[in-house]
Coordinates of C-alpha atoms in Angstrom, one line a residue:
X29 CA 121.7 -61.4 -100.5
X30 CA 121.2 -64.9 -99.3
X31 CA 119.8 -65.6 -96.3
X32 CA 122.5 -66.1 -93.2
X33 CA 123.3 -69.7 -92.8
X34 CA 122.1 -71.3 -89.6
X35 CA 124.2 -71.7 -86.5
X36 CA 126.1 -75.0 -85.7
X37 CA 125.0 -76.4 -82.8
X38 CA 128.2 -76.2 -80.2
X39 CA 130.0 -78.8 -80.1
X40 CA 132.7 -80.7 -77.8
X41 CA 136.3 -81.6 -78.9
X42 CA 135.4 -85.1 -80.1
X43 CA 132.5 -83.3 -82.6
X44 CA 129.8 -84.3 -80.3
X45 CA 127.1 -82.1 -80.4
X46 CA 125.4 -81.1 -76.6
X47 CA 122.1 -82.1 -78.2
X48 CA 123.3 -85.9 -78.6
X49 CA 124.7 -85.6 -74.7
X50 CA 121.5 -84.5 -73.9
X51 CA 119.3 -87.3 -75.8
X52 CA 122.8 -89.9 -74.2
X53 CA 121.5 -88.7 -70.5
X54 CA 118.0 -89.8 -71.5
X55 CA 118.6 -93.1 -73.1
X56 CA 121.7 -94.3 -71.0
X57 CA 119.4 -94.4 -67.9
X58 CA 116.9 -97.2 -69.6
X59 CA 119.8 -99.4 -70.5
X60 CA 120.8 -102.8 -69.0
X61 CA 124.3 -103.0 -67.8
X62 CA 125.4 -105.3 -70.5
X63 CA 124.4 -102.6 -73.2
X64 CA 125.8 -100.1 -70.7
X65 CA 129.0 -101.5 -70.9
X66 CA 128.7 -102.0 -75.0
X67 CA 128.1 -98.1 -75.2
X68 CA 130.9 -97.5 -72.9
X69 CA 133.2 -98.5 -75.3
X70 CA 132.3 -96.4 -78.2
X71 CA 133.9 -93.4 -77.0
X72 CA 135.4 -91.3 -74.3
X73 CA 132.4 -89.0 -74.0
X74 CA 130.1 -92.1 -73.4
X75 CA 132.1 -94.2 -71.3
X76 CA 132.4 -91.4 -68.5
X77 CA 128.4 -91.0 -69.0
X78 CA 127.9 -94.3 -68.7
X79 CA 130.1 -94.7 -65.6
X80 CA 128.2 -91.7 -64.0
X81 CA 124.9 -93.8 -64.6
X82 CA 127.1 -97.0 -63.0
X83 CA 128.0 -95.3 -60.1
X84 CA 124.3 -93.9 -59.5
X85 CA 122.8 -96.8 -59.6
X86 CA 125.5 -98.5 -57.1
X87 CA 124.6 -95.4 -54.6
X88 CA 120.7 -96.1 -54.2
X89 CA 119.1 -99.3 -55.5
X90 CA 115.6 -97.7 -54.7
X91 CA 115.8 -95.1 -57.5
X92 CA 114.3 -92.7 -54.7
X93 CA 111.5 -94.2 -54.2
X94 CA 112.4 -95.1 -50.8
X95 CA 113.0 -92.5 -47.9
X96 CA 116.7 -93.2 -47.2
X97 CA 119.1 -94.4 -50.5
X98 CA 120.1 -97.7 -50.3
X99 CA 123.9 -98.5 -51.6
X100 CA 125.8 -101.3 -53.1
X101 CA 128.7 -102.2 -51.7
X102 CA 130.8 -105.0 -53.5
X103 CA 134.7 -105.7 -52.9
X104 CA 134.2 -109.4 -54.4
X105 CA 133.4 -108.9 -57.8
X106 CA 133.4 -106.4 -60.6
X107 CA 129.9 -106.5 -60.8
X108 CA 129.2 -103.1 -58.8
X109 CA 125.4 -103.2 -58.4
X110 CA 122.3 -106.0 -59.2
X111 CA 120.2 -105.6 -62.0
X112 CA 116.2 -105.7 -61.2
X113 CA 112.8 -103.2 -61.7
X114 CA 112.0 -101.7 -58.5
X115 CA 108.8 -101.9 -57.1
X116 CA 107.7 -100.3 -53.6
X117 CA 104.6 -102.5 -53.6
X118 CA 102.8 -105.1 -54.7
X119 CA 102.1 -105.2 -58.2
X120 CA 100.5 -107.8 -60.3
X121 CA 101.6 -108.5 -63.9
X122 CA 99.5 -107.7 -67.1
X123 CA 99.0 -111.0 -69.3
X124 CA 102.0 -109.8 -71.7
X125 CA 104.5 -109.8 -68.0
X126 CA 107.4 -110.4 -70.5
X127 CA 107.0 -106.8 -72.5
X128 CA 105.5 -104.5 -70.0
X129 CA 108.6 -105.7 -67.2
X130 CA 110.7 -104.8 -71.0
X131 CA 112.4 -101.4 -69.4
X132 CA 113.1 -99.6 -66.2
X133 CA 114.7 -96.0 -65.9
X134 CA 117.6 -96.1 -63.6
X135 CA 119.5 -93.2 -63.5
X136 CA 118.6 -89.5 -62.1
X137 CA 115.4 -88.6 -61.2
X138 CA 114.5 -92.4 -61.6
X139 CA 111.1 -92.3 -59.3
X140 CA 109.4 -90.2 -62.1
X141 CA 109.0 -93.0 -64.3
X142 CA 108.8 -96.4 -63.3
X143 CA 108.7 -98.9 -66.8
X144 CA 108.9 -97.7 -70.2
X145 CA 106.5 -99.6 -72.4
X146 CA 106.9 -101.9 -75.4
X147 CA 105.7 -99.9 -78.3
X148 CA 102.2 -101.0 -79.4
X149 CA 101.6 -101.3 -75.5
X150 CA 99.1 -98.5 -73.5
X151 CA 99.9 -97.5 -69.8
X152 CA 96.8 -99.3 -69.4
X153 CA 98.2 -102.9 -70.9
X154 CA 101.2 -101.9 -68.8
X155 CA 99.8 -101.3 -65.2
X156 CA 102.5 -100.5 -63.4
X157 CA 103.0 -96.8 -64.5
X158 CA 104.3 -94.7 -61.5
X159 CA 101.6 -92.1 -61.8
X160 CA 98.9 -95.4 -61.4
X161 CA 100.8 -96.9 -57.9
X162 CA 99.7 -95.9 -54.7
X163 CA 102.7 -95.8 -52.9
X164 CA 100.6 -95.7 -49.6
X165 CA 100.7 -99.3 -49.2
X166 CA 100.1 -100.7 -52.8
X167 CA 97.2 -99.4 -55.5
X168 CA 97.1 -102.8 -56.6
X169 CA 95.8 -104.0 -53.2
X170 CA 92.0 -103.9 -53.9
X171 CA 89.4 -102.3 -51.9
X172 CA 86.8 -105.3 -50.6
X173 CA 84.8 -103.2 -48.7
X174 CA 84.3 -99.1 -47.1
X175 CA 85.0 -100.9 -43.9
X176 CA 87.0 -99.0 -41.4
X177 CA 87.5 -96.5 -38.4
X178 CA 86.0 -93.0 -38.6
X179 CA 88.6 -91.2 -36.2
X180 CA 90.6 -88.2 -38.2
X181 CA 93.7 -90.0 -36.3
X182 CA 94.4 -92.3 -34.0
X183 CA 96.3 -91.4 -30.7
X184 CA 99.7 -93.4 -30.7
X185 CA 100.7 -94.2 -27.3
X186 CA 103.7 -97.0 -28.4
X187 CA 104.9 -98.8 -31.9
X188 CA 102.4 -101.5 -31.2
X189 CA 99.4 -99.9 -29.3
X190 CA 96.9 -97.2 -30.8
X191 CA 94.0 -95.7 -28.4
X192 CA 90.6 -95.9 -29.6
X193 CA 91.2 -97.4 -33.3
X194 CA 89.1 -100.2 -33.9
X195 CA 91.4 -101.6 -36.8
X196 CA 93.9 -101.8 -34.7
X197 CA 94.6 -105.5 -33.5
X198 CA 97.8 -108.2 -33.3
X199 CA 97.6 -111.7 -33.3
X200 CA 99.8 -114.5 -34.0
X201 CA 99.3 -117.6 -36.8
X202 CA 102.0 -120.5 -36.3
X203 CA 104.7 -118.1 -35.8
X204 CA 103.6 -115.3 -37.9
X205 CA 102.1 -111.9 -36.5
X206 CA 98.9 -110.9 -37.8
X207 CA 98.9 -106.9 -37.8
X208 CA 95.6 -105.0 -38.8
X209 CA 96.3 -101.2 -39.3
X210 CA 94.4 -98.5 -41.0
X211 CA 93.6 -98.6 -44.4
X212 CA 92.0 -96.6 -47.7
X213 CA 88.8 -96.6 -46.0
X214 CA 89.4 -95.0 -43.0
X215 CA 89.3 -91.8 -42.3
X216 CA 92.6 -91.0 -40.8
X217 CA 95.8 -89.8 -43.0
X218 CA 99.3 -91.4 -43.6
X219 CA 100.6 -89.7 -40.4
X220 CA 98.2 -92.1 -38.1
X221 CA 99.9 -93.9 -35.4
X222 CA 97.9 -97.0 -36.7
X223 CA 99.8 -96.6 -40.3
X224 CA 103.4 -97.7 -38.8
X225 CA 103.9 -99.8 -42.0
X226 CA 102.5 -97.3 -44.5
X227 CA 105.2 -94.6 -44.5
X228 CA 108.1 -96.3 -46.0
X229 CA 111.6 -97.4 -44.1
X230 CA 112.3 -95.6 -41.2
X231 CA 116.2 -97.2 -40.7
X232 CA 119.1 -96.6 -43.0
X233 CA 120.0 -99.8 -44.8
X234 CA 122.6 -101.3 -47.1
X235 CA 123.5 -104.3 -49.7
X236 CA 126.4 -106.0 -49.4
X237 CA 128.3 -108.6 -51.6
X238 CA 130.0 -111.9 -49.8
X239 CA 132.2 -114.2 -51.1
X240 CA 129.5 -117.4 -50.6
X241 CA 125.9 -116.2 -50.1
X242 CA 126.2 -112.9 -52.2
X243 CA 124.2 -110.0 -52.0
X244 CA 122.7 -109.5 -48.4
X245 CA 121.0 -106.7 -46.9
X246 CA 122.9 -105.3 -43.9
X247 CA 121.9 -102.3 -41.1
X248 CA 123.4 -99.1 -41.9
X249 CA 122.5 -97.8 -38.1
X250 CA 121.6 -99.5 -34.9
X251 CA 118.1 -100.8 -35.2
X252 CA 115.4 -101.4 -32.1
X253 CA 113.8 -104.6 -31.5
X254 CA 110.1 -103.8 -32.9
X255 CA 111.2 -101.2 -35.3
X256 CA 109.2 -101.6 -38.7
X257 CA 112.1 -102.5 -41.6
X258 CA 109.9 -102.7 -44.9
X259 CA 107.4 -104.9 -47.2
X260 CA 108.7 -107.7 -49.0
X261 CA 107.3 -106.0 -52.8
X262 CA 106.7 -107.9 -56.3
X263 CA 104.6 -109.3 -58.5
X264 CA 101.6 -110.9 -57.4
X265 CA 101.1 -114.2 -59.0
X266 CA 98.9 -117.1 -58.9
X267 CA 99.6 -120.1 -57.9
X268 CA 99.5 -122.0 -61.3
X269 CA 102.0 -119.1 -62.7
X270 CA 103.9 -119.4 -59.3
X271 CA 104.8 -123.0 -59.9
X272 CA 105.5 -122.5 -63.5
X273 CA 107.9 -119.9 -62.7
X274 CA 109.9 -121.9 -60.0
X275 CA 110.3 -124.7 -62.4
X276 CA 111.9 -122.7 -64.8
X277 CA 114.3 -121.1 -61.7
X278 CA 115.0 -124.5 -60.5
X279 CA 116.7 -125.1 -63.5
X280 CA 118.2 -122.0 -63.9
X281 CA 119.6 -122.4 -60.1
X282 CA 121.5 -125.9 -61.2
X283 CA 124.6 -123.9 -61.9
X284 CA 124.6 -122.4 -58.8
X285 CA 124.9 -118.9 -60.6
X286 CA 121.2 -118.0 -60.0
X287 CA 118.7 -117.3 -57.0
X288 CA 115.0 -116.5 -57.1
X289 CA 112.8 -114.3 -54.8
X290 CA 110.0 -116.2 -55.2
X291 CA 108.0 -116.5 -51.7
X292 CA 104.7 -118.6 -50.9
X293 CA 103.4 -117.4 -48.2
X294 CA 100.3 -119.2 -46.6
X295 CA 97.7 -117.3 -43.8
X296 CA 95.3 -119.9 -41.9
X297 CA 91.9 -118.2 -41.5
X298 CA 89.9 -118.0 -38.4
X299 CA 87.4 -120.6 -39.5
X300 CA 90.6 -123.2 -39.5
X301 CA 89.1 -124.6 -42.8
X302 CA 90.4 -122.5 -45.1
X303 CA 94.0 -121.0 -46.1
X304 CA 94.9 -118.1 -48.0
X305 CA 97.7 -118.3 -50.3
X306 CA 99.6 -115.3 -51.7
X307 CA 102.5 -115.4 -54.1
X308 CA 105.0 -112.6 -54.5
X309 CA 107.8 -113.3 -56.6
X310 CA 110.7 -110.3 -56.6
X311 CA 112.9 -111.8 -58.8
X312 CA 112.2 -109.9 -61.6
X313 CA 110.4 -106.7 -60.1
X314 CA 110.8 -106.2 -56.1
X315 CA 112.5 -103.9 -53.7
X316 CA 115.5 -104.1 -51.9
X317 CA 113.7 -107.2 -49.5
X318 CA 114.7 -109.6 -52.0
X319 CA 118.2 -109.2 -51.0
X320 CA 117.3 -110.7 -47.7
X321 CA 119.0 -114.2 -46.6
X322 CA 118.0 -117.1 -44.4
X323 CA 119.2 -118.4 -41.2
X324 CA 118.3 -121.6 -40.0
X325 CA 118.3 -119.9 -36.5
X326 CA 114.9 -117.6 -37.0
X327 CA 117.7 -114.5 -38.1
X328 CA 117.0 -111.0 -36.6
X329 CA 114.0 -110.0 -38.5
X330 CA 110.2 -111.7 -37.8
X331 CA 107.2 -112.0 -40.6
X332 CA 104.2 -110.1 -40.2
X333 CA 100.8 -110.3 -42.3
X334 CA 99.4 -106.5 -42.3
X335 CA 96.2 -106.0 -43.2
X336 CA 94.6 -102.8 -43.9
X337 CA 91.1 -102.0 -43.5
X338 CA 89.3 -102.3 -47.0
X339 CA 92.3 -104.4 -48.4
X340 CA 91.9 -107.6 -49.9
X341 CA 95.0 -108.8 -49.7
X342 CA 97.7 -108.8 -46.7
X343 CA 100.9 -107.2 -47.4
X344 CA 104.3 -109.0 -46.0
X345 CA 106.4 -107.1 -43.5
X346 CA 109.4 -107.4 -41.7
X347 CA 110.5 -105.8 -38.3
X348 CA 112.7 -105.9 -36.0
X349 CA 112.9 -109.1 -33.8
X350 CA 115.3 -108.4 -31.5
X351 CA 117.9 -104.8 -31.2
X352 CA 120.1 -105.1 -34.5
X353 CA 123.7 -103.4 -34.4
X354 CA 125.1 -101.1 -37.4
X355 CA 126.8 -103.1 -39.9
X356 CA 124.6 -106.4 -38.9
X357 CA 123.0 -108.4 -41.8
X358 CA 119.4 -108.9 -41.7
X359 CA 118.1 -112.2 -41.8
X360 CA 114.9 -114.6 -41.6
X361 CA 113.4 -118.2 -41.7
X362 CA 112.3 -118.9 -45.5
X363 CA 110.8 -122.1 -43.5
X364 CA 111.8 -125.3 -41.9
X365 CA 110.5 -128.0 -44.9
X366 CA 113.4 -129.5 -47.4
X367 CA 112.1 -131.6 -50.0
X368 CA 115.2 -131.2 -51.5
X369 CA 117.9 -132.7 -49.3
X370 CA 120.7 -132.1 -51.9
X371 CA 119.2 -128.5 -52.6
X372 CA 120.7 -125.2 -52.9
X373 CA 123.4 -125.0 -50.2
X374 CA 123.1 -122.7 -47.0
X375 CA 125.6 -120.4 -45.3
X376 CA 124.0 -118.7 -43.0
X377 CA 127.6 -119.9 -40.4
X378 CA 124.5 -119.9 -37.6
X379 CA 125.4 -122.8 -34.8
X380 CA 121.9 -124.5 -35.7
X381 CA 122.7 -124.4 -39.8
X382 CA 121.5 -127.4 -41.5
X383 CA 123.4 -126.9 -44.9
X384 CA 120.9 -126.7 -47.4
X385 CA 118.2 -124.1 -48.1
X386 CA 114.8 -124.9 -47.0
X387 CA 112.9 -125.6 -50.1
X388 CA 108.9 -127.3 -50.7
X389 CA 106.6 -128.1 -53.6
X390 CA 105.0 -125.2 -54.8

């Protein structure tokens, strides 16, 4: 007697097996928008699957890394979302950054994995898989020493006042605030009142496309003055690499169809004789803060350098400088220097608009 023939996998009307469709669910979220569009042309089933991925991406730019979804809203053109690699904290690109930022899963359960390694690259070479990222302020901010408070939980009496915590400090540096918070060397936990910027976003936001300015970040609720908004996340670069990239970005921006998100922060140290320079590039990898536009009148956000006890480098964070209405765009000043008088046009719309975006020698 002949052995029974193996059962064929169940198929739909198009003859596509369920196993194939399950593979598609695993593969499609890794594709770029152009690749996803090409796949959608092959058959109706994959068209529906690709459309589902596109809809999912437009509903949450943060890939579920944040406390609230941050949706895209576009009535200007046919592009429902902006494609970039997402990181909720600062990362240091590996020596082969072009390969380490090769793919990122963007679909259901996106927060389970961050970057797909290039073939032949180990996780250690990548340097940016989710299991190696500390969402409590960025694992790439190295611990400098073991200094920190020993209190189990600092008592919070207001947003900017914590009693009995030696880590608490709030100063100013040429228009930029400096805030000190508990860090990895402290005995307290995340619920500590002096970890305001480390618990993720606490307000609802959305990303809206404007016909002149492009994408921008908007409030999806009323925001009170002093409220923490977000950290500016991206790749931490050396000054040499930042200058190299800026030259490339300047050439790409010449046709007005490209905008970079490379931010240079200078902190003047207490001695007054030195300046700490921090280069954060969110052009390829960053968080939703990369969509915050410039305003010549200073905008409604204040920039604050937040230092965590024991961390070597500070983090650039945004706080509401005034009450912000629901539907209002979030903006801040990119700077005052304009070395390119005929640089990129500014469409901030403020009464003090100078017509061009700030620019300086990187």
